[in-house]
Coordinates of C-alpha atoms in Angstrom, one line a residue:
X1 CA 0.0 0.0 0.0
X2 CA 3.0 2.9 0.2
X3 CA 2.7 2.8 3.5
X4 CA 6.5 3.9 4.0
X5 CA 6.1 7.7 2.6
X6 CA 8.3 10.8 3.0
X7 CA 6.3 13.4 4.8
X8 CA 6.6 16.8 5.4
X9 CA 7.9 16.2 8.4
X10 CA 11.3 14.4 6.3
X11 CA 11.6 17.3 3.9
X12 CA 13.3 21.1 4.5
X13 CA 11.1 23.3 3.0
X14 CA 13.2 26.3 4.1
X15 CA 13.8 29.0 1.4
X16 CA 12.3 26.5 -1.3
X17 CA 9.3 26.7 -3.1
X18 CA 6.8 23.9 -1.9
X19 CA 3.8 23.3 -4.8
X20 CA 1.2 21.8 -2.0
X21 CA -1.6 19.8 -3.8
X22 CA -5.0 20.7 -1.5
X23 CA -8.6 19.2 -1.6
X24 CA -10.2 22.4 -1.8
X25 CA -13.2 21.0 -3.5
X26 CA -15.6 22.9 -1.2
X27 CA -19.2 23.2 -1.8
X28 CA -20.1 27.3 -2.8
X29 CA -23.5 28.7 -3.0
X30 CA -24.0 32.1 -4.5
X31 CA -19.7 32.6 -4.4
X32 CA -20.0 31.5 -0.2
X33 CA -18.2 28.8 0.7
X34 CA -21.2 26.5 3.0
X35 CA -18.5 23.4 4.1
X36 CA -15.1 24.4 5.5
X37 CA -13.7 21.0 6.2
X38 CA -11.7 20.6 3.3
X39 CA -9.9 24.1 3.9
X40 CA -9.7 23.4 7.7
X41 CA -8.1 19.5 6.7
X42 CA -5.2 21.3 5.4
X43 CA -4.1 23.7 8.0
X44 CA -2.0 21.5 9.5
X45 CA 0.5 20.8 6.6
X46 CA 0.2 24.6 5.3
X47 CA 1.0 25.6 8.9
X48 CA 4.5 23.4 8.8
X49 CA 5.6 24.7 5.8
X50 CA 5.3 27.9 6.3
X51 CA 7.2 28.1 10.2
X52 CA 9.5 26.1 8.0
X53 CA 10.6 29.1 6.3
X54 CA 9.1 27.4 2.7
X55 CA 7.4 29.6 0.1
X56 CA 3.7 27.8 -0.1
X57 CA 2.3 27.4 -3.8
X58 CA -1.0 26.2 -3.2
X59 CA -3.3 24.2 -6.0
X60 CA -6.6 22.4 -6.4
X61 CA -9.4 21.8 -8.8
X62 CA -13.0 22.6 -7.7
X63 CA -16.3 21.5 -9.1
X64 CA -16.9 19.4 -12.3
X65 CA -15.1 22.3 -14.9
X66 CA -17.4 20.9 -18.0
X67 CA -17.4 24.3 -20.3
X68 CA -13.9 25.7 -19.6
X69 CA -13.4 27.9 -16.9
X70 CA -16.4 30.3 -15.5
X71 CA -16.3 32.6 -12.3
X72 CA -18.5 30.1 -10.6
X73 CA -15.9 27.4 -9.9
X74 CA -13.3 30.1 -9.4
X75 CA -11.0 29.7 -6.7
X76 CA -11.3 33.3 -5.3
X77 CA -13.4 32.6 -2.5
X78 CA -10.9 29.9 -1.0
X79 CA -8.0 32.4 -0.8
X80 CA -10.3 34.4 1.1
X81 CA -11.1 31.9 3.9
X82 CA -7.7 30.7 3.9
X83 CA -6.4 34.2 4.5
X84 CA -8.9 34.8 7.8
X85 CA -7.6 30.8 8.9
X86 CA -3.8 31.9 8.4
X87 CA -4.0 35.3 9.7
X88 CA -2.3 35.7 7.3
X89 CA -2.3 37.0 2.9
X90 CA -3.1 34.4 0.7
X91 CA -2.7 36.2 -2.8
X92 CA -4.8 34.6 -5.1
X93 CA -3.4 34.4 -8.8
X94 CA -6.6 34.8 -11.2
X95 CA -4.6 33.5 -14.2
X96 CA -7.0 30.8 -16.5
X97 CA -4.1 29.7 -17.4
X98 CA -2.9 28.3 -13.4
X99 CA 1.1 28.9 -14.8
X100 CA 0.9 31.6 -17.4
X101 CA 3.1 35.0 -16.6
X102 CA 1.4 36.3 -13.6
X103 CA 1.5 32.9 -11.4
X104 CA 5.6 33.1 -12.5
X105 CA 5.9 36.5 -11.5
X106 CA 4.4 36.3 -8.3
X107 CA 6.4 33.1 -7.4
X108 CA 9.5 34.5 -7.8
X109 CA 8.5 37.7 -6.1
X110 CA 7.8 35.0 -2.7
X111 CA 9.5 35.6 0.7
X112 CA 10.0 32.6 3.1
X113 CA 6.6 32.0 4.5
X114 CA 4.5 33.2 1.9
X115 CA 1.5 31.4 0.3
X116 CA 0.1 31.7 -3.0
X117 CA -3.0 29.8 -4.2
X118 CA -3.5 28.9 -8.0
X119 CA -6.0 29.3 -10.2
X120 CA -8.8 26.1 -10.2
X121 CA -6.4 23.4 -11.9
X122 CA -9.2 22.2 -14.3
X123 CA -9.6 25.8 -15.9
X124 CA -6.3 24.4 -17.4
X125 CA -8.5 21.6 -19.6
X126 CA -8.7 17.5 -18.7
X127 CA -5.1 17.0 -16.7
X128 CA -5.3 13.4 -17.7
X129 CA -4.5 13.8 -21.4
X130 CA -1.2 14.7 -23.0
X131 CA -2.1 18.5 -22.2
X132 CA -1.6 17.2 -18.7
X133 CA 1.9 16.2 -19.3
X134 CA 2.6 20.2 -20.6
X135 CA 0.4 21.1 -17.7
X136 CA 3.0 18.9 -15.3
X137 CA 6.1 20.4 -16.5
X138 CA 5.3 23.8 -16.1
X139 CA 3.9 22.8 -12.6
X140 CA 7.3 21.1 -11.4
X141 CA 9.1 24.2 -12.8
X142 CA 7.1 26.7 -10.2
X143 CA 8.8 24.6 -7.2
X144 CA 11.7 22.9 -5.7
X145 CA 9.5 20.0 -3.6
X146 CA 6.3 18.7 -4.2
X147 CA 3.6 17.5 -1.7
X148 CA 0.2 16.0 -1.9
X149 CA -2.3 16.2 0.9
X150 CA -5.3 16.0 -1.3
X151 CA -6.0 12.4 -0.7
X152 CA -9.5 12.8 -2.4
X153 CA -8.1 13.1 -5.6
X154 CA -4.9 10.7 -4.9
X155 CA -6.9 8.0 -7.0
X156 CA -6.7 10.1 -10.0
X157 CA -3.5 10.2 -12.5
X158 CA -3.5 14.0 -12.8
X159 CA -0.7 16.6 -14.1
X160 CA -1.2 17.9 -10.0
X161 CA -1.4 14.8 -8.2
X162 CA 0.5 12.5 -9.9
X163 CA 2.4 14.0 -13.4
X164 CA 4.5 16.6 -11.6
X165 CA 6.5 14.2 -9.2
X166 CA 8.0 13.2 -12.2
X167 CA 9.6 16.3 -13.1
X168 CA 10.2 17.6 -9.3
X169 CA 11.9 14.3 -9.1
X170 CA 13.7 14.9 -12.6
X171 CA 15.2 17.8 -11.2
X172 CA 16.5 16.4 -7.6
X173 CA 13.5 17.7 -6.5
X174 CA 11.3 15.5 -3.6
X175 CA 7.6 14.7 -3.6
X176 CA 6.2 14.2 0.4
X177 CA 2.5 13.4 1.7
X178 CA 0.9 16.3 3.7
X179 CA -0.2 15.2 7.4
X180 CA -4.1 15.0 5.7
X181 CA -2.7 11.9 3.3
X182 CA -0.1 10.8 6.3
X183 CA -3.5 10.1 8.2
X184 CA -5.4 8.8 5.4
X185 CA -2.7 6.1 4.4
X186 CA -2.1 5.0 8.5
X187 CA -5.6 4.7 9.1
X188 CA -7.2 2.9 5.9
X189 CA -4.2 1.1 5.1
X190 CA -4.1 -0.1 8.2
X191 CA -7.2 -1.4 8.6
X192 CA -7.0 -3.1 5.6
X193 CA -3.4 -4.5 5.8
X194 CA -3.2 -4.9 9.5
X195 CA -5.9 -4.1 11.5
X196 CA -6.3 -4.9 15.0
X197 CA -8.9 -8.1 15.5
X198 CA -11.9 -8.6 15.5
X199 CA -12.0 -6.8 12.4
X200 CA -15.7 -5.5 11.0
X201 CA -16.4 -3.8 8.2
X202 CA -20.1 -2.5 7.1
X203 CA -20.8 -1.9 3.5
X204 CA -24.1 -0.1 2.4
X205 CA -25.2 2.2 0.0
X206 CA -27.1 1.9 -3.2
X207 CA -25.4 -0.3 -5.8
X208 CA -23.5 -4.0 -5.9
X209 CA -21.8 -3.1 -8.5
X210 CA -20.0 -0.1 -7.0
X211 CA -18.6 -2.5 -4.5
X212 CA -17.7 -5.6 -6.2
X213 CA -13.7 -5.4 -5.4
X214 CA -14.3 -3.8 -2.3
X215 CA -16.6 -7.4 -0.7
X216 CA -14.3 -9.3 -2.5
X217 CA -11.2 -7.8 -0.7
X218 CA -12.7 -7.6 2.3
X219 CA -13.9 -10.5 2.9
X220 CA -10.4 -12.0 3.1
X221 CA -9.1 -9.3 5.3
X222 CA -12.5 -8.9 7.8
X223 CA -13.7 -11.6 10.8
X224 CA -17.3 -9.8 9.7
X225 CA -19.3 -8.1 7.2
X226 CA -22.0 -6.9 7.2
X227 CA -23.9 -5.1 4.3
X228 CA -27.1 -3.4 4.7
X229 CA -27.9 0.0 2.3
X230 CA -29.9 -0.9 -1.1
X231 CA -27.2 -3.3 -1.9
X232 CA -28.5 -6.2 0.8
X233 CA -31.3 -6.6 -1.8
X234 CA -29.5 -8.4 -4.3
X235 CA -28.1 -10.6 -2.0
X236 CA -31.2 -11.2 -0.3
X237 CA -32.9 -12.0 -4.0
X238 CA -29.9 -14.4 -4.3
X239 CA -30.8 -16.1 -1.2
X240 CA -34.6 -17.0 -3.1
X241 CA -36.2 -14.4 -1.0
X242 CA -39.1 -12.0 -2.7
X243 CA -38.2 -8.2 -2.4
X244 CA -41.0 -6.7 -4.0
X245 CA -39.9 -3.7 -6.0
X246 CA -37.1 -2.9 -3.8
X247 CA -33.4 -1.9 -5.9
X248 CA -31.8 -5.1 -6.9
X249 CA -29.0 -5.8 -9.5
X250 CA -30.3 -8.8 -11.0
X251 CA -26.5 -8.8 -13.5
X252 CA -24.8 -9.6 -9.8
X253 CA -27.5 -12.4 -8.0
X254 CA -24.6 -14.7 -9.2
X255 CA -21.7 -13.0 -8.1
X256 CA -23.4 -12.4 -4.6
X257 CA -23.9 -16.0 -4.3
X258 CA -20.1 -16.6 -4.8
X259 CA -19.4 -14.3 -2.2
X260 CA -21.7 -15.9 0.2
X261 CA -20.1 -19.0 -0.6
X262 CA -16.8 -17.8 -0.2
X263 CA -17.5 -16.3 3.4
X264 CA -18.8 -19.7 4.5
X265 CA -15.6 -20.8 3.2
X266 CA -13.5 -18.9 4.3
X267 CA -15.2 -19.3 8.1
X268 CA -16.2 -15.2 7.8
X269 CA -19.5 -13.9 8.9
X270 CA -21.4 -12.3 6.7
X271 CA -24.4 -10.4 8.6
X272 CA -27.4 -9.6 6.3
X273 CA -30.6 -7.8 6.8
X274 CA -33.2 -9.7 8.9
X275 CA -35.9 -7.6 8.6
X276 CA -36.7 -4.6 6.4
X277 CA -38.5 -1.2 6.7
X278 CA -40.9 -1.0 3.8
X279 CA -42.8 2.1 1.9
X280 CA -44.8 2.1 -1.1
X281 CA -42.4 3.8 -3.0
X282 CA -39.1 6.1 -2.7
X283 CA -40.3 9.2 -1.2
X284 CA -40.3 12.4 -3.8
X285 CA -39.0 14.9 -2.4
X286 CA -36.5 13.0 -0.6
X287 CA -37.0 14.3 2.9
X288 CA -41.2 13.6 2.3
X289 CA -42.9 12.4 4.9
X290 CA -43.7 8.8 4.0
X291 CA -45.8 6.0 5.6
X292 CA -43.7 2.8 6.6
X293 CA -44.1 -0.8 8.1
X294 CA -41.2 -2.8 9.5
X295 CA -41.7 -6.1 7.9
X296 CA -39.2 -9.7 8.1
X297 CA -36.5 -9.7 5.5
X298 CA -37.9 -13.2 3.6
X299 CA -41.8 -11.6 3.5
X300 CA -41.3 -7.8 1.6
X301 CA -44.5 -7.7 0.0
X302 CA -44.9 -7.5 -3.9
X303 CA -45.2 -3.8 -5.0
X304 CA -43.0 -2.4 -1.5
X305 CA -39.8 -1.3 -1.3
X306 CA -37.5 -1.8 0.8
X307 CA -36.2 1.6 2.0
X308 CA -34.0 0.9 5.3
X309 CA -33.1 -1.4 7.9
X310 CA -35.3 -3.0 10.4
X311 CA -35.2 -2.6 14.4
X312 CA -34.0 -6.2 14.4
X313 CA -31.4 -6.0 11.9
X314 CA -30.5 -2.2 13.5
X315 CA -29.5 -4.6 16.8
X316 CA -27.9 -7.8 15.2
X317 CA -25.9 -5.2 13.1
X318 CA -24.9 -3.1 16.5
X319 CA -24.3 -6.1 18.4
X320 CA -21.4 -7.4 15.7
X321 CA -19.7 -4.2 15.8
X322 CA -19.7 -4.3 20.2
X323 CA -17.0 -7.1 20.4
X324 CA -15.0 -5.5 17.3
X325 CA -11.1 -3.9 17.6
X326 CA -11.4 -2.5 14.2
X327 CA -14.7 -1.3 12.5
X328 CA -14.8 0.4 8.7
X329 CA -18.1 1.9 7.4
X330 CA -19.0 3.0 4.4
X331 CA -22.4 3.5 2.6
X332 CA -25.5 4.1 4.6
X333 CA -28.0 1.6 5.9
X334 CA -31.0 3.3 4.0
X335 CA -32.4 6.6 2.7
X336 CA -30.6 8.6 5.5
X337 CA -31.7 11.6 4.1
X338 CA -35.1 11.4 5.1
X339 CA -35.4 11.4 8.9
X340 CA -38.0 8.8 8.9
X341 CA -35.9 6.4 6.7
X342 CA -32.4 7.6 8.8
X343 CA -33.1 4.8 11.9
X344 CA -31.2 2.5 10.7
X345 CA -28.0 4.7 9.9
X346 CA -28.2 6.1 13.1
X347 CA -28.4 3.0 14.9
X348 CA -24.6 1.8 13.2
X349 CA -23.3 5.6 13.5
X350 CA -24.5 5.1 17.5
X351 CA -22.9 1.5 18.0
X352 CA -19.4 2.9 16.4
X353 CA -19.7 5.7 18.6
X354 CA -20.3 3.9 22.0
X355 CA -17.3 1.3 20.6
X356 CA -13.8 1.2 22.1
X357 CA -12.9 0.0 18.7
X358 CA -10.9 2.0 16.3
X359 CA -13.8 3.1 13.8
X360 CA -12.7 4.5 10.5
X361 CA -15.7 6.1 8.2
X362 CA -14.8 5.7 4.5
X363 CA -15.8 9.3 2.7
X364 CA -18.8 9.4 0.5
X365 CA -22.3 8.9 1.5
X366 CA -21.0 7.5 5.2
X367 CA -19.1 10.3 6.1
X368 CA -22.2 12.9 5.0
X369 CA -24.2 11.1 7.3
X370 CA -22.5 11.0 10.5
X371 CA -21.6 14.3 10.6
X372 CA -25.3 15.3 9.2
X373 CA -26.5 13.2 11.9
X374 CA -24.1 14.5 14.3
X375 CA -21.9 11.8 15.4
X376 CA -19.0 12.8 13.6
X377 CA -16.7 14.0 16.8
X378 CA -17.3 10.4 17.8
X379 CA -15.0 8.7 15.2
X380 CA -11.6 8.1 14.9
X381 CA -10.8 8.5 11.7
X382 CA -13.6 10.1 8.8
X383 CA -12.2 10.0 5.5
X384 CA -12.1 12.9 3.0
X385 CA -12.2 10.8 -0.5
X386 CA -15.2 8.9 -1.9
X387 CA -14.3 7.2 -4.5
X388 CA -10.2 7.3 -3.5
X389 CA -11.3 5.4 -0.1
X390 CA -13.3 2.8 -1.6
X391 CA -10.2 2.0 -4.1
X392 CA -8.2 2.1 -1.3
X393 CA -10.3 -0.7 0.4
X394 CA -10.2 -2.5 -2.6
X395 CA -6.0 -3.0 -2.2
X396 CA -5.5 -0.9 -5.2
X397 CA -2.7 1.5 -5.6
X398 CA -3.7 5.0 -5.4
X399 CA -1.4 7.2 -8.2
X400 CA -1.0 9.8 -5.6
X401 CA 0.2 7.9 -2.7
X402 CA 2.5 5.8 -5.0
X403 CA 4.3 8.7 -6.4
X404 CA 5.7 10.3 -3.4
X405 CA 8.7 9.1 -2.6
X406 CA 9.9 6.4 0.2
X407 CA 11.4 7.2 3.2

């Protein structure tokens, strides 16, 4: 997993000019950031660098950048939070370009213990293509050392997470993890390559097919798992139970049998739904108030759905996760969003909270609902990627995390 990593902590930033790749992928409304996690995750390794004496080059994408770059997706308002956090000038460079003239000329007008931030890297155009290896180059040529804390991204092979390490690297330059990514890689990587036992890991969410590697690696490296969210359906359809119209995946009945089979096999528990809370339909909007029954998981009537855990299921699931060392989470239990569909989420958000265990929430879906439902402060460890956290539980190398170099 690159579990061995140079960090900030190995590097001497003094009178060098440190590029810093951020998650600053915050949610705006109206030009106002509403979510300042992202920013606040990276104080920390800003923080360092600068009492280091380094001269901080921040950079991040933010938003989806479809049509080229737009004032909407600028990142303006981010210097301007960071600034109030610092106490200190973040000068924002406005250039579309990210490393035209004016970025240039304002790095080499830096001072030990200044900080910069770059325009939105995907103004520049897809980072992925060969533009990205231009985009790379003239990235590596801004600074002397490299480091990535933007671990939500670190999944991705981008000109700023994983292209310019190459040419810091091609020009004795070195490429660290921030203390966000140091975190990140302890605590998943960890869990999945040596966790403390018993070891339990809950997947939910929608869709099997979002999952697939992540049951199948899991399964050899957990004592339980258990898998509630939408996704229970087609296994419970692949057990020869009726599930009315609730979501199934009827491509992955066989692949769910395999990996019942291969738990049994394998002597692993796998914990399933025993009973199901049911509704006519999805409720539109979703936070609608909606009639619901609380029926056994082998007798969902035809023409219900099955729209959250039951109150039985809510305590088998709780009960698994009591004994456990080590507990990973991540997809919800049901429609969370809807306070009267949410019981079941907040029954596993309270078990991991009242656990001794070392509970690690894995981004996404998971990580919007316990700190929407408030449990957040109770967690050890609440990841800041989606998808880079469910690759990461899958054993797959993440670009970013590779590239840095070892210790």
């Amino acid at each position: 997993m690159g579990l061995n990593k140079k960090s900030v902590d190995d590097i001497n930033a003094k009178g060098k000019r440190v590029l810093v790749r951020c998650d600053f992928n915050v949610p705006l409304k109206n030009g106002e950031i509403t979510d300042e996690t992202r920013i606040v995750a990276a104080l920390p390794t800003i923080n360092k660098l600068i009492k280091d004496g380094g001269k901080v080059i921040l950079c991040s994408h933010l938003g989806k950048v479809k049509n080229g770059p737009n004032e909407g997706e600028s990142l303006a308002p981010v210097a301007k939070r960071l600034s109030e956090k610092l106490g200190k000038e973040v000068k924002f460079i406005s250039d579309y370009n990210v490393t035209g003239q004016e970025t240039t000329d304002a790095v080499a007008a830096m001072n030990e213990g200044d900080v910069i931030l770059l325009q939105n890297t995907r103004f520049r155009g897809k980072e992925e293509t060969k533009n990205g290896e231009e985009f790379s180059k003239e990235l590596a040529d801004l600074a002397d050392l490299y480091v990535c804390d933007a671990f939500g991204s670190s999944h991705r092979a981008h000109a700023s997470v994983e292209g310019v390490t190459k040419f810091i690297t091609a020009k004795g330059g070195e490429n660290a993890v921030g203390y966000l990514m140091q975190k990140e890689i302890d605590f998943l990587g960890n869990a999945v390559e040596n966790p403390v036992r018993p070891f339990v890991a809950i997947l939910g969410g929608a869709k099997v097919a979002d999952k697939l590697n992540v049951i199948n690696n899991l399964l050899e490296k957990c004592d339980t798992l258990i898998i509630g969210g939408g996704m229970a359906f087609t296994f419970l359809k692949a057990k020869g139970y009726e599930i009315g119209n609730s979501l199934v995946d009827d491509e992955k009945l066989d692949y769910c049998k395999e990996m019942m089979e291969k738990a049994e096999k394998l002597g692993k528990k796998l914990l399933l739904p025993i009973d199901t809370t049911i509704a006519d339909g999805f409720p539109n909007p979703i936070d609608a108030e909606i009639a619901i029954e609380v029926v056994d998981a082998d007798k969902i009537p035809a023409g219900k759905e099955g729209l959250d855990i039951g109150t039985k299921t809510a305590e088998l699931f709780a009960d698994a996760v009591k004994s456990a060392k080590t507990v990973v989470w991540n997809g919800p239990m049901g429609v969370f969003e809807n306070p009267i569909l949410a019981k079941g989420t907040i029954a596993v958000a309270k078990a991991l909270a009242e656990t001794e265990a070392t509970t690690i929430i894995g981004g996404g879906d998971s990580a919007a609902a316990v700190n929407q439902l408030g449990f957040a402060d109770k967690m050890s460890h609440i990841s800041t990627g989606g998808g880079a956290s469910l690759e990461f539980l899958e054993g797959k190398e993440l670009p970013g995390v590779v590239a840095a170099d070892d210790k």
